[in-house]
mmCIF file of C-alpha atoms in Angstrom:
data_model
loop_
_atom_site.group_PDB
_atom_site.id
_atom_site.type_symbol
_atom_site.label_atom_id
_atom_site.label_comp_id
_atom_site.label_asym_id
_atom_site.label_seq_id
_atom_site.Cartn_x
_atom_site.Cartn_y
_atom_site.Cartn_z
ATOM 1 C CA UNK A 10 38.004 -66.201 -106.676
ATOM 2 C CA UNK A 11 35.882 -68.284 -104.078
ATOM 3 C CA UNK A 12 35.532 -67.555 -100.380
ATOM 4 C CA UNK A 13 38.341 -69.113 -98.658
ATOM 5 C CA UNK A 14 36.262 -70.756 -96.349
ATOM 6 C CA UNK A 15 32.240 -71.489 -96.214
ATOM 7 C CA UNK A 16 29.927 -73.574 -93.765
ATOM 8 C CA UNK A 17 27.256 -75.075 -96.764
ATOM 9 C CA UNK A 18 25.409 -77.051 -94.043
ATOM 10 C CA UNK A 19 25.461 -78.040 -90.395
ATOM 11 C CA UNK A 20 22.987 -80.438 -88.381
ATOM 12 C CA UNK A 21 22.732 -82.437 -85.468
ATOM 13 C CA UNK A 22 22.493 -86.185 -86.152
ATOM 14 C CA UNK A 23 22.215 -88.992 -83.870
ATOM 15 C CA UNK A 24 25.120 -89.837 -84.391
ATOM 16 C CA UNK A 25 27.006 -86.527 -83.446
ATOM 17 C CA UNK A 26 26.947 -83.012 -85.474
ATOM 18 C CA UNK A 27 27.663 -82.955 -89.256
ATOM 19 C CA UNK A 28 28.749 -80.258 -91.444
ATOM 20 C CA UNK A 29 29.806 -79.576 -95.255
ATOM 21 C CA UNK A 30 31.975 -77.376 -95.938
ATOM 22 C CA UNK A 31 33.587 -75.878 -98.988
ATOM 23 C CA UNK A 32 37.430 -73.759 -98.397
ATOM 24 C CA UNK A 33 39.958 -72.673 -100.807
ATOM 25 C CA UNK A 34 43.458 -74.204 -100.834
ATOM 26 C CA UNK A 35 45.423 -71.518 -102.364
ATOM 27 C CA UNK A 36 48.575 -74.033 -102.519
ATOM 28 C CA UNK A 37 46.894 -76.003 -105.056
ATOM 29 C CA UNK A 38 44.471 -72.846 -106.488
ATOM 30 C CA UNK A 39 41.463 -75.326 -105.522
ATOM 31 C CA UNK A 40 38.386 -75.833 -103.732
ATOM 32 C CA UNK A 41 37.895 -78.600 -101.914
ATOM 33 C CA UNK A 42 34.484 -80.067 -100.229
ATOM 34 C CA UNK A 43 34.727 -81.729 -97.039
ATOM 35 C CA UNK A 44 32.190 -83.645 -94.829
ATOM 36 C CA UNK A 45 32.823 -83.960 -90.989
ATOM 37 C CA UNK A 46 31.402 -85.762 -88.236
ATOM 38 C CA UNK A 47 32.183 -83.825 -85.265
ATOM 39 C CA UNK A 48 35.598 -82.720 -85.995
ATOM 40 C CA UNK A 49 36.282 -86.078 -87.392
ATOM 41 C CA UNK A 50 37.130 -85.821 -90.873
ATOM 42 C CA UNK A 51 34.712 -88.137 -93.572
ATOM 43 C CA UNK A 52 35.358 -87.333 -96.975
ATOM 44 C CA UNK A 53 37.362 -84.417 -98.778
ATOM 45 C CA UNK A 54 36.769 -83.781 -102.618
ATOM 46 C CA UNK A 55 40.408 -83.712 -102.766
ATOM 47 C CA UNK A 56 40.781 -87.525 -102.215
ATOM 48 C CA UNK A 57 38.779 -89.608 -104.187
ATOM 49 C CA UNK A 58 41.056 -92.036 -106.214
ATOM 50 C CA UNK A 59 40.049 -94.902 -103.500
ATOM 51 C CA UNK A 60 36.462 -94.341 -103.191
ATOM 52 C CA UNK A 61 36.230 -95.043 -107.472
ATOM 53 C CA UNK A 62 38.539 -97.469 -107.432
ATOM 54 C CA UNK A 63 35.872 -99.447 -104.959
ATOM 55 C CA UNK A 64 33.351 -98.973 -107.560
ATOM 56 C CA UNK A 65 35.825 -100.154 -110.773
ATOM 57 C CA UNK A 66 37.439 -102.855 -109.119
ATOM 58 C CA UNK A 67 34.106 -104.215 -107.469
ATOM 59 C CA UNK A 68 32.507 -104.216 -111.073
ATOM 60 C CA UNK A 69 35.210 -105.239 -112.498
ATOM 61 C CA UNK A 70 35.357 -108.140 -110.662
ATOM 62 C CA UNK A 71 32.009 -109.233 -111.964
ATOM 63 C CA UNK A 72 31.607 -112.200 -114.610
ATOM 64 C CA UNK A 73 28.786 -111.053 -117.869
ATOM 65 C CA UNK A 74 26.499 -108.733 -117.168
ATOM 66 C CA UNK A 75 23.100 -110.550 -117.446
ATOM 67 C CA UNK A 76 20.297 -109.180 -119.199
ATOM 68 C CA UNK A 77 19.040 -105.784 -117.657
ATOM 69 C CA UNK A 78 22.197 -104.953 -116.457
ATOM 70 C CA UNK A 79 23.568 -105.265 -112.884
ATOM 71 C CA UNK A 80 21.718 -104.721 -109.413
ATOM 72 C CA UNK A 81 24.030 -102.853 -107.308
ATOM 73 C CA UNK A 82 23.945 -101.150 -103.945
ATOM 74 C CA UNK A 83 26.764 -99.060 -102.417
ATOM 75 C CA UNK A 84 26.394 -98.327 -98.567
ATOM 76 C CA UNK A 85 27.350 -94.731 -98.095
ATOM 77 C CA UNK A 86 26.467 -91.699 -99.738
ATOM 78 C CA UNK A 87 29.236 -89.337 -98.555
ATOM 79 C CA UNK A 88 30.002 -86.933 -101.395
ATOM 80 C CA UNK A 89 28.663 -89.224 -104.026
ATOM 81 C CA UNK A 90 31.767 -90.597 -106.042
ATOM 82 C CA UNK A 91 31.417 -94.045 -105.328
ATOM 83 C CA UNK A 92 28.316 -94.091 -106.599
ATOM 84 C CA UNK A 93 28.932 -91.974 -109.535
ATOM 85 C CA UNK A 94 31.633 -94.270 -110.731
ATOM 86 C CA UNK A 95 28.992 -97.106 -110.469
ATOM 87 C CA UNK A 96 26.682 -95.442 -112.771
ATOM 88 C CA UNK A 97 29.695 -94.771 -115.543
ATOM 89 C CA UNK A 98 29.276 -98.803 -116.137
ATOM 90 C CA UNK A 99 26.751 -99.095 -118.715
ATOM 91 C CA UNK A 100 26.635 -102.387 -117.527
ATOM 92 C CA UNK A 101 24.965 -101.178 -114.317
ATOM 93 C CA UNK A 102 21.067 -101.723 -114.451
ATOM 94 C CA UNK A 103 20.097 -100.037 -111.027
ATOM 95 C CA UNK A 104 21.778 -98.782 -108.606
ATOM 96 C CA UNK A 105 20.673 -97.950 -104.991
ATOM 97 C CA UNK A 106 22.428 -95.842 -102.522
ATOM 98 C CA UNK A 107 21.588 -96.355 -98.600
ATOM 99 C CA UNK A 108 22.310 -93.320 -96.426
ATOM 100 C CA UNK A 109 21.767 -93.366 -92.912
ATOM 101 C CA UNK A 110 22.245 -89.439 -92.769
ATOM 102 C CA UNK A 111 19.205 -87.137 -93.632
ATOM 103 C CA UNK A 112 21.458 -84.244 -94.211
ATOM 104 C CA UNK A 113 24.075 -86.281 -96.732
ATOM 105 C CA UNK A 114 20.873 -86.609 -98.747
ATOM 106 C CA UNK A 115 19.304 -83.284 -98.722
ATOM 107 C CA UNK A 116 22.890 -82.190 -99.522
ATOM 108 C CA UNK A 117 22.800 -84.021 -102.692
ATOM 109 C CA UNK A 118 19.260 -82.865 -103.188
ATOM 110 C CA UNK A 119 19.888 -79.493 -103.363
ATOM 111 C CA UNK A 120 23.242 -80.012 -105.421
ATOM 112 C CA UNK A 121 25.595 -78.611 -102.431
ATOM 113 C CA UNK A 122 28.480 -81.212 -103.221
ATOM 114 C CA UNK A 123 30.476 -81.036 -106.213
ATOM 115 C CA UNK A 124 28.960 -84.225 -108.410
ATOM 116 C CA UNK A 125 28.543 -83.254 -111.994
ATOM 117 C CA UNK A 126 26.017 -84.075 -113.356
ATOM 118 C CA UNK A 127 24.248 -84.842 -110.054
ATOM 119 C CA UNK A 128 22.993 -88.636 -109.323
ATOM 120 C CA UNK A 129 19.802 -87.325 -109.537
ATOM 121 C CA UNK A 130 20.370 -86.681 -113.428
ATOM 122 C CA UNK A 131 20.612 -90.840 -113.896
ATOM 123 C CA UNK A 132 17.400 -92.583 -113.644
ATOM 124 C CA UNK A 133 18.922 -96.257 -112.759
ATOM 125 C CA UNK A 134 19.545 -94.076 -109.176
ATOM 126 C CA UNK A 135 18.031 -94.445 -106.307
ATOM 127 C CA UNK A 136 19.060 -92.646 -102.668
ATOM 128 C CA UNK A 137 17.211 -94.525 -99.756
ATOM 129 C CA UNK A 138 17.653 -92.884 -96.052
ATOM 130 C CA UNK A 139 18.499 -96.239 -94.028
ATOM 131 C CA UNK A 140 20.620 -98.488 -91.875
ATOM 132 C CA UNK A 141 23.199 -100.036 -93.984
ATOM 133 C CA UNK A 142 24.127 -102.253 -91.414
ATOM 134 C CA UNK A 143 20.564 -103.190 -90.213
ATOM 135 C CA UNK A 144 19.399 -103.866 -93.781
ATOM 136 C CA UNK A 145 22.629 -106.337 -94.531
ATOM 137 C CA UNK A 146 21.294 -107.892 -91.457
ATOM 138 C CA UNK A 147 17.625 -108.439 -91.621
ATOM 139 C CA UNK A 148 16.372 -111.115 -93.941
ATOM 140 C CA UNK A 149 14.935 -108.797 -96.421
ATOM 141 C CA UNK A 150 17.888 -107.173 -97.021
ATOM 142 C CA UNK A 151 18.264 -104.670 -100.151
ATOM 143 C CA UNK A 152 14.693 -105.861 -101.631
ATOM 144 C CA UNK A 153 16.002 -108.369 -104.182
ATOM 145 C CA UNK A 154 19.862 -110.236 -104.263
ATOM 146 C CA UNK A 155 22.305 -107.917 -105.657
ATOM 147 C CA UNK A 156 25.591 -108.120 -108.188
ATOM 148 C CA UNK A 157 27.695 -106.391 -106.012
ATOM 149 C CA UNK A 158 27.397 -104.629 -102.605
ATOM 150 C CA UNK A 159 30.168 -101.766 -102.341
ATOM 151 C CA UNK A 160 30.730 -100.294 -99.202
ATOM 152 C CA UNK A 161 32.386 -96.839 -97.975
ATOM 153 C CA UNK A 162 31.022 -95.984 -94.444
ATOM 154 C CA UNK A 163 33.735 -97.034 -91.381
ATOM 155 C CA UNK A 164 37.405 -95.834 -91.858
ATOM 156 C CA UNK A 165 38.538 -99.497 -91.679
ATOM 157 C CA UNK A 166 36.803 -103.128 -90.175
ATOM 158 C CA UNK A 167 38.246 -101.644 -86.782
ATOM 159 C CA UNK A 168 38.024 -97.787 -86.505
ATOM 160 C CA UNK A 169 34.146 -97.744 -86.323
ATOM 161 C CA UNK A 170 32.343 -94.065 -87.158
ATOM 162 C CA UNK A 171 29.143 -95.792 -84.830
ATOM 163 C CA UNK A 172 29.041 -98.806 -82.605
ATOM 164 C CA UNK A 173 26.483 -100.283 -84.415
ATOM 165 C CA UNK A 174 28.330 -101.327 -87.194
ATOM 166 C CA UNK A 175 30.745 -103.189 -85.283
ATOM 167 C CA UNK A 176 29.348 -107.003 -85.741
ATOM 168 C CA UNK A 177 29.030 -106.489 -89.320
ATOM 169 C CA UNK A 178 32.652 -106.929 -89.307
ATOM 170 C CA UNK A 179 32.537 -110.394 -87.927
ATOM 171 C CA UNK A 180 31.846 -113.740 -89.327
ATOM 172 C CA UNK A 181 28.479 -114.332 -88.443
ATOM 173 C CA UNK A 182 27.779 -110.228 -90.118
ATOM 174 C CA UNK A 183 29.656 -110.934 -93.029
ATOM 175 C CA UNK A 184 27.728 -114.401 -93.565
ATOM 176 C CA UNK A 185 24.306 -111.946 -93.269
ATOM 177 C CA UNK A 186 25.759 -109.615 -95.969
ATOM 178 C CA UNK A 187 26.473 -112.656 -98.120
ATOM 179 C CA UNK A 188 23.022 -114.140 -97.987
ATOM 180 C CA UNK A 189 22.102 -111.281 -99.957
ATOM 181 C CA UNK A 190 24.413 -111.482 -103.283
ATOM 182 C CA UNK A 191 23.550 -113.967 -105.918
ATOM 183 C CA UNK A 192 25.884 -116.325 -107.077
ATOM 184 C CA UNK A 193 29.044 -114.995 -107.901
ATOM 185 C CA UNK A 194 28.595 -111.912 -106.853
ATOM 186 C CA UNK A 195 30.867 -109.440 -105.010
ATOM 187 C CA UNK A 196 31.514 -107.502 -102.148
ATOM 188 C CA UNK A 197 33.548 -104.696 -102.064
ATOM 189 C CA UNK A 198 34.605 -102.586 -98.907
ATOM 190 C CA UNK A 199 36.886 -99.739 -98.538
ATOM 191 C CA UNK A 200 39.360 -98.760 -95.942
ATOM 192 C CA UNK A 201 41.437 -95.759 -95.022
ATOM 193 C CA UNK A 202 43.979 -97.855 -94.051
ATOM 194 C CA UNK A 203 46.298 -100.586 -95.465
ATOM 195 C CA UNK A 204 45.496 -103.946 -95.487
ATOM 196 C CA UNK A 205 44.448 -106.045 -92.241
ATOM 197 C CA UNK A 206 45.195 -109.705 -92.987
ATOM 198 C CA UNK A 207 43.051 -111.226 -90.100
ATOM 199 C CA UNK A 208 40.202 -109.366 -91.793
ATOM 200 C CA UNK A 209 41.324 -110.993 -95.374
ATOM 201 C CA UNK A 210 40.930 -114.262 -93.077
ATOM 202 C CA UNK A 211 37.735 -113.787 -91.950
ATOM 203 C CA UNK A 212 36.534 -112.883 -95.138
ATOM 204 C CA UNK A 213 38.091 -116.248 -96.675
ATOM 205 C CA UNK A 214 35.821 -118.032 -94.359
ATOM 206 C CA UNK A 215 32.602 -116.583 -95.525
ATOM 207 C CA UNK A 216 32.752 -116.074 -99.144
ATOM 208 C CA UNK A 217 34.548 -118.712 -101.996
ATOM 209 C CA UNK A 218 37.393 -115.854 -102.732
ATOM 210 C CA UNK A 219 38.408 -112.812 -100.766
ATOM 211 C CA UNK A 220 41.298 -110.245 -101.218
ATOM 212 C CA UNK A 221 42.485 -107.058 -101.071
ATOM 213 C CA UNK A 222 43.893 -104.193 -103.985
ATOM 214 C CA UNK A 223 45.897 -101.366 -102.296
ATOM 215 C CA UNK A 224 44.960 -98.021 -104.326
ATOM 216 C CA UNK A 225 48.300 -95.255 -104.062
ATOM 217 C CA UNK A 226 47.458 -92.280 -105.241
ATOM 218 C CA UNK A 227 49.658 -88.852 -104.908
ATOM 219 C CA UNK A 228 48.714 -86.757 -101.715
ATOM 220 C CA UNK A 229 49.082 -82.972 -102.411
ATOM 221 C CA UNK A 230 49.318 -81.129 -99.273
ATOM 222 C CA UNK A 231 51.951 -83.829 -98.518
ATOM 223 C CA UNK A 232 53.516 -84.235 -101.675
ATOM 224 C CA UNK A 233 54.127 -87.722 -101.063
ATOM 225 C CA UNK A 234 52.105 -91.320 -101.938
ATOM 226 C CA UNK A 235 49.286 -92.474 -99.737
ATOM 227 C CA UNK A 236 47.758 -96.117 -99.927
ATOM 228 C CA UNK A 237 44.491 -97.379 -99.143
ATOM 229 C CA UNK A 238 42.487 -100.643 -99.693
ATOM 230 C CA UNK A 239 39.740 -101.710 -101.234
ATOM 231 C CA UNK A 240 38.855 -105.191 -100.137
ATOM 232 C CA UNK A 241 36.583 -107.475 -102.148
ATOM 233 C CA UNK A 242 35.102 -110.964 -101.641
ATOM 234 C CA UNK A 243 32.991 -113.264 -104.227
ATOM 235 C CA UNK A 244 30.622 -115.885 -103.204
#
């Protein structure tokens, strides 16, 4: 049996301290991977059903593939899921990841998180250390337009993990993020939260359709539902 508990990493960021960390839940006869920002919780192995479902839903959202497959970028690297369920598409062409997090990377670099087969292992990959937010604001943006843009980063449009995400949220953000998707394509964002209809609103203003999918999935330690949401939008 595994250690119950193990430290993998820790480093200061500017953003606060981060760690990953690997324990044992002997309740379930598990191990479980968890990423935390301070002692804020980001991302546990154990919960994943809403970070793929962004991916799925925000392809599957998508009209025909055109020729060379689709141009994706998902904003947060985290543990990697998102992004892995991007790359089980065949329909995906390339995919690039931005990370603003040195350490996230080097995790996944040195094949600390759980991923198998590591994105690494899937040439249409790229990782790029970056400013999500900064990128989806500048007018070069993401290098070329994109399909879809899928992003896992805040816990919600409101509960911010940095400040300087916050305007991304708003119209005039959301307009910047939109100048960068061709026609048609879609925007996908995730939240830890259920979903905020003002936000649905604001989203409607921006981009030709917007909505939100709740994803329930069965919470262990609880042993009871939990729901989430992925939005998406589609210019």
């Amino acid at each position: 049996m595994s250690k119950l508990f193990e430290e993998l990493d820790y480093q200061v960021t500017d953003i606060g301290a981060i760690s990953l960390r690997r324990r044992r839940i002997l309740s379930l006869d598990t191990d479980v991977w968890e990423i935390l920002l301070g002692e804020e919780h980001l991302m546990s192995s154990l919960f994943t059903a809403s970070e793929v479902a962004l991916a799925k839903r925000g392809l599957a959202a998508l009209g025909e593939a055109p020729e060379g497959g689709f141009d994706v970028v998902v904003g947060g690297l985290g543990l990697g899921y998102t992004a892995a369920a991007v790359l089980e598409d065949k329909r995906v062409g390339r995919l690039q990841v931005v990370e603003l997090l040195a350490p996230v990377i080097e995790w996944h670099e040195k094949q600390l998180v759980p991923l198998d087969p590591p994105l690494s292992a899937d040439t249409r990959c790229t990782v790029r250390e970056g400013d999500f937010f900064a990128l989806a604001a500048s007018e070069a943006g993401f290098g070329a337009p994109q399909d879809a843009i899928l992003i896992d980063i805040d816990h919600t449009p409101d509960w911010l993990l940095d400040q300087r995400s916050g305007s991304f949220y708003s119209d005039a953000g959301l307009c910047k993020l939109a100048r960068h998707l061709k026609p048609g394509g879609v925007m996908g964002l995730w939240s830890d939260a259920g979903a905020d209809e003002a936000f649905i609103a604001r989203m409607a203003s921006v981009f030709r359709e917007a909505w939100s999918e709740p994803v329930t999935f069965h919470n262990p330690l609880q042993d009871k539902p939990f729901t989430q949401t992925v939005y998406l939008a589609r210019t």
